mmCIF file of C-alpha atoms in Angstrom:
data_model
loop_
_atom_site.group_PDB
_atom_site.id
_atom_site.type_symbol
_atom_site.label_atom_id
_atom_site.label_comp_id
_atom_site.label_asym_id
_atom_site.label_seq_id
_atom_site.Cartn_x
_atom_site.Cartn_y
_atom_site.Cartn_z
ATOM 1 C CA UNK A 935 140.079 126.674 104.563
ATOM 2 C CA UNK A 936 138.386 124.168 101.862
ATOM 3 C CA UNK A 937 137.829 121.676 105.100
ATOM 4 C CA UNK A 938 134.025 121.853 106.069
ATOM 5 C CA UNK A 939 134.843 122.814 110.473
ATOM 6 C CA UNK A 940 132.179 122.717 113.053
ATOM 7 C CA UNK A 941 130.471 126.680 114.196
ATOM 8 C CA UNK A 942 132.044 126.187 117.406
ATOM 9 C CA UNK A 943 135.226 124.808 115.306
ATOM 10 C CA UNK A 944 135.546 128.144 113.872
ATOM 11 C CA UNK A 945 134.970 130.431 116.922
ATOM 12 C CA UNK A 946 137.413 128.705 118.346
ATOM 13 C CA UNK A 947 139.447 129.326 115.599
ATOM 14 C CA UNK A 948 138.381 133.129 115.395
ATOM 15 C CA UNK A 949 139.626 133.296 119.789
ATOM 16 C CA UNK A 950 143.071 131.942 118.122
ATOM 17 C CA UNK A 951 143.117 134.752 116.029
ATOM 18 C CA UNK A 952 142.571 137.410 117.800
ATOM 19 C CA UNK A 953 145.225 136.086 120.350
ATOM 20 C CA UNK A 954 147.432 135.702 117.258
ATOM 21 C CA UNK A 955 147.074 138.977 116.043
ATOM 22 C CA UNK A 956 147.524 140.454 119.484
ATOM 23 C CA UNK A 957 150.900 138.521 120.926
ATOM 24 C CA UNK A 958 152.247 138.859 117.070
ATOM 25 C CA UNK A 959 150.850 141.903 115.127
ATOM 26 C CA UNK A 960 148.524 143.646 112.503
ATOM 27 C CA UNK A 961 150.394 141.065 109.991
ATOM 28 C CA UNK A 962 148.445 138.084 111.642
ATOM 29 C CA UNK A 963 145.072 139.983 110.355
ATOM 30 C CA UNK A 964 144.626 137.890 107.384
ATOM 31 C CA UNK A 965 144.021 135.311 110.049
ATOM 32 C CA UNK A 966 141.058 137.069 111.214
ATOM 33 C CA UNK A 967 139.350 137.606 108.498
ATOM 34 C CA UNK A 968 139.100 134.057 107.052
ATOM 35 C CA UNK A 969 138.246 132.360 109.621
ATOM 36 C CA UNK A 970 135.591 135.303 110.032
ATOM 37 C CA UNK A 971 134.583 134.690 106.074
ATOM 38 C CA UNK A 972 134.983 131.307 107.542
ATOM 39 C CA UNK A 973 132.373 131.265 110.268
ATOM 40 C CA UNK A 974 129.930 133.497 108.057
ATOM 41 C CA UNK A 975 129.647 131.037 105.398
ATOM 42 C CA UNK A 976 129.463 128.127 108.245
ATOM 43 C CA UNK A 977 126.289 129.797 109.682
ATOM 44 C CA UNK A 978 124.380 130.534 106.358
ATOM 45 C CA UNK A 979 124.631 127.393 105.447
ATOM 46 C CA UNK A 980 124.061 125.211 108.917
ATOM 47 C CA UNK A 981 120.089 124.438 109.257
ATOM 48 C CA UNK A 982 120.052 124.432 112.719
ATOM 49 C CA UNK A 983 121.604 128.213 113.085
ATOM 50 C CA UNK A 984 118.948 128.812 110.141
ATOM 51 C CA UNK A 985 116.079 127.319 112.301
ATOM 52 C CA UNK A 986 117.342 130.071 115.443
ATOM 53 C CA UNK A 987 117.164 132.681 113.103
ATOM 54 C CA UNK A 988 113.858 131.922 112.551
ATOM 55 C CA UNK A 989 112.905 131.892 115.979
ATOM 56 C CA UNK A 990 114.736 134.717 117.001
ATOM 57 C CA UNK A 991 112.730 136.334 114.072
ATOM 58 C CA UNK A 992 109.897 135.309 114.887
ATOM 59 C CA UNK A 993 110.336 136.346 118.897
ATOM 60 C CA UNK A 994 111.535 139.702 117.949
ATOM 61 C CA UNK A 995 107.870 140.588 116.143
ATOM 62 C CA UNK A 996 105.975 139.259 119.059
ATOM 63 C CA UNK A 997 107.755 141.566 121.373
ATOM 64 C CA UNK A 998 107.489 143.923 118.861
ATOM 65 C CA UNK A 999 104.071 144.044 118.822
ATOM 66 C CA UNK A 1000 102.690 143.020 122.755
ATOM 67 C CA UNK A 1001 102.732 146.932 123.147
ATOM 68 C CA UNK A 1002 100.695 147.994 120.726
ATOM 69 C CA UNK A 1003 98.817 145.381 121.797
ATOM 70 C CA UNK A 1004 99.002 146.042 125.597
ATOM 71 C CA UNK A 1005 97.211 149.583 124.651
ATOM 72 C CA UNK A 1006 93.598 148.816 122.924
ATOM 73 C CA UNK A 1007 91.081 149.442 124.934
ATOM 74 C CA UNK A 1008 88.477 146.464 125.490
ATOM 75 C CA UNK A 1009 84.949 145.935 126.251
ATOM 76 C CA UNK A 1010 85.822 146.999 130.326
ATOM 77 C CA UNK A 1011 86.695 149.810 129.596
ATOM 78 C CA UNK A 1012 84.226 151.366 128.008
ATOM 79 C CA UNK A 1013 81.993 153.680 130.364
ATOM 80 C CA UNK A 1014 78.192 153.433 128.746
#
């Protein structure tokens, strides 16, 4: 696809390509491959998609760190 399509449009085309394969046969598999390739490229080029990916990574790092912090002893836990 030489034109730039929005991520939303490519996701709709992806569903259509899957329908083509199921309805008319495996010979339409190349359509799905092409749309998925363009969709991945569009996600890599989209600033909002990149920003969401960064925020998701940050959230995962925070979620992974929380259990460790909960297990650390605090001053009130000491028995002197």
